[in-house]
Phi, psi and omega in degrees: 000313188283343163311298181308311175296315173292332184287317184309278161357273200310313164309315182292315183294339192278315186267005193272353178255009201254135187314177178272337184288328159297304176323313181286313154329315191289299160339295188297312183302308193290332170288321189301310187304313182302296201306324189295303174304331187269333167313300191279345180274318197279108198290164203271172193281332180258040167265343183074353197281339174268007165088351190280333183230050178297129181282116172272119189295144178283113180261157167309124187110321191303157190260139175283109177314150170317297193310333180276325180298311189267013163291125178288106180274122169277159193227159157237142158097011171299115197325320184266009185059028172289146189260335178220157170231174157250128178309333182289344180290347172258012172332299189301348188268161188294313177231133167248107188258097184271128163249126185275113189211168180205147184305325184303331192257102157358296202267332178288320184302311197301311178307342185284337178293336162283352181272309180313316183295297179324299181323311190279351179275311237213077183268025154253026170239117171280134162249109180233148184255157166211140178208163180270337182279120176288319186276302200294304203315291185330314202260315182302323160302320180311293192300324172267010177079010171300122175267009180279147152286136191234130175287152191244096208247074184289331190247035169032030188294315176311303206296334180291325175275337177225082187282144184224166167261333179197159188225137048270145168216135214235128176265111176277131170228138172205137204026052166077021183220148176294084197266329173216160155224140190208184178243205218264338175303316191282350171278076182234157172307334178300287187310323178263343156298335154314313176291309175300332192262324181242341189074036193248119195259157181317144189250347173274090208264143171237115178231096180324121177273087186286350170274344194304148186229132187281339188276342182282178169280095182269341166341302185272005183296106174287350158295335176257316162281077183234117176291161336293352191303304177301116179280287180196155178217137183228120167221138177215135187230209192240194188315125169251132207280151174044029171246156181292136157301133189190155174217137175206143164234150165211145190272131165305127172222168180057042171080359175268151181275143174276150196255136170223122179234151156216161180232135151063051170268147145284164173313320190277342172272306174297336184282320190288326180284340182288315182311299188305333197298306192266329199230057188287012177266322198276339199280341182301157179288345180250022164237349195236094208265147184234104185232050178225139193296351168277353172336279169322315194279329185272339175283334172274000173295125164193157197307320164332339195285325200302313183280333195246327194230283185205150183257006195303321184230059168248142181217156165236158184218140161229138196225122150252168193194147177267003176311150174249000159205182190299326176300317183284319165300338199255338168285305171317311178309308175314303181305322177300318188275308186315297172338294184302278192306342189260353164286317191283329195232350215025071183212156177214164177227154218191132174274119190217153190269115166241150192260121190228165179257149193209149172267108184267107176258126155239179194265134183275115199268350184274145185321134164229129172251012193282156153285124175310124183295141186294334196271010189263090193248347200246157190213130174232148168305158186297305190303351182268316180292347172268355169294304174298336174272340174293315176311309182284338179296317189312322190272347142321161186291296180332295181086000200299115184290163183232144182226144190256121172242029193271315196093337186254129188259318197232019173290125191288134180237113182295145165212154184292159179311294191262128175294117204302140172257007178197168206287333166318300194283322191297313193295334195300340174251347182260329172310285177321323169284000176103014198232156161208128183271128194241152152278133177209146158275147183198165171258129183229166171266143176231169184237121170250126167258111179225177180285136156264160194322297193249158173094166183125089171201034184259076186269000000 
């Protein structure tokens, strides 16, 4: 700032004694230079750079605008020697097929003989070329005996309407509309005849994402993740610094994909979150069996380790799926988790049928003359009672699960103020209400996180 101030003062010192007429001339010259500079930088109205006549990209199904039909486009190799033509000159044809090419594109050059042959086969089709090259293309066509007319798209007029990232690129126009944009594999006798005779255009469409950058977060891109095209996308990374540990999922609707995301979680918590999407009962400790050599190490994983020890076993995941319900989302996610953690740790998660001990609540059909104790002043729905008993048992060494076999879900059950800690005290308030809990051995579904025969390298 000080230097700029001194410079301004010095300049003022130099011009302060200049005669008035000289100052006037200097001002006029300055204004002329300034206006010329503005003129050079300000785009013309028809340039599109100022947004007044911006060219909008055309997609399959769009109608060709009059601006494109009437645009004067430079050409080379025209049979009548024309230097410029309008696209509307070919409007009467059933199909206009434009091949975007370049002399530096090997596959483009290999495809030119096919286009030349097709030109002689179909009189109802106009075959045109389009290139951004002004110097090489005309001479190449002449030297190799091609009779194909090529747009010399030096102003990128066609490119703005039909942008592409790689060539060859083929534009199909019929009945005033864009009916297809494809790659070379779709330019066949069969597809052309089908369009001419049945009005059916190629279905393998190519519409390049010219603005796509691999560094962008494409996971949230609705153009990429669009059901039913999207099947699934699984991205996993390590610990995310300064990011809150959290988990969320959402079932997709209205064409949007389903989503699961978690940050800064260990494998055990990740599996529990995944299985809880459709089977929240299996995420509890007494239903979730750890049968892996990694058990002790992974049980101690938490975000606190970032500050104390290591983040080696903490992960962040983004998963998108075309699934439309919780069961499908959980199934797809579990498959991806098993693929990754199978390679990383040599373990996988799965639902199994196991024979196990469990506390089972059933309706008690035996005659009961017991009165409900007056001290049972609180109530819980049956499902909440079973959850509470299950959670309490999870904290014990045995961790025996509780199961509701009453076929009653919301039936209110009276409970004591003092929470019981053994089977007898639980039956003391269940039996008078027509229920009984017993310890049984039965076949039940559990979730097992166990080792697999092969895989695992994360020591």
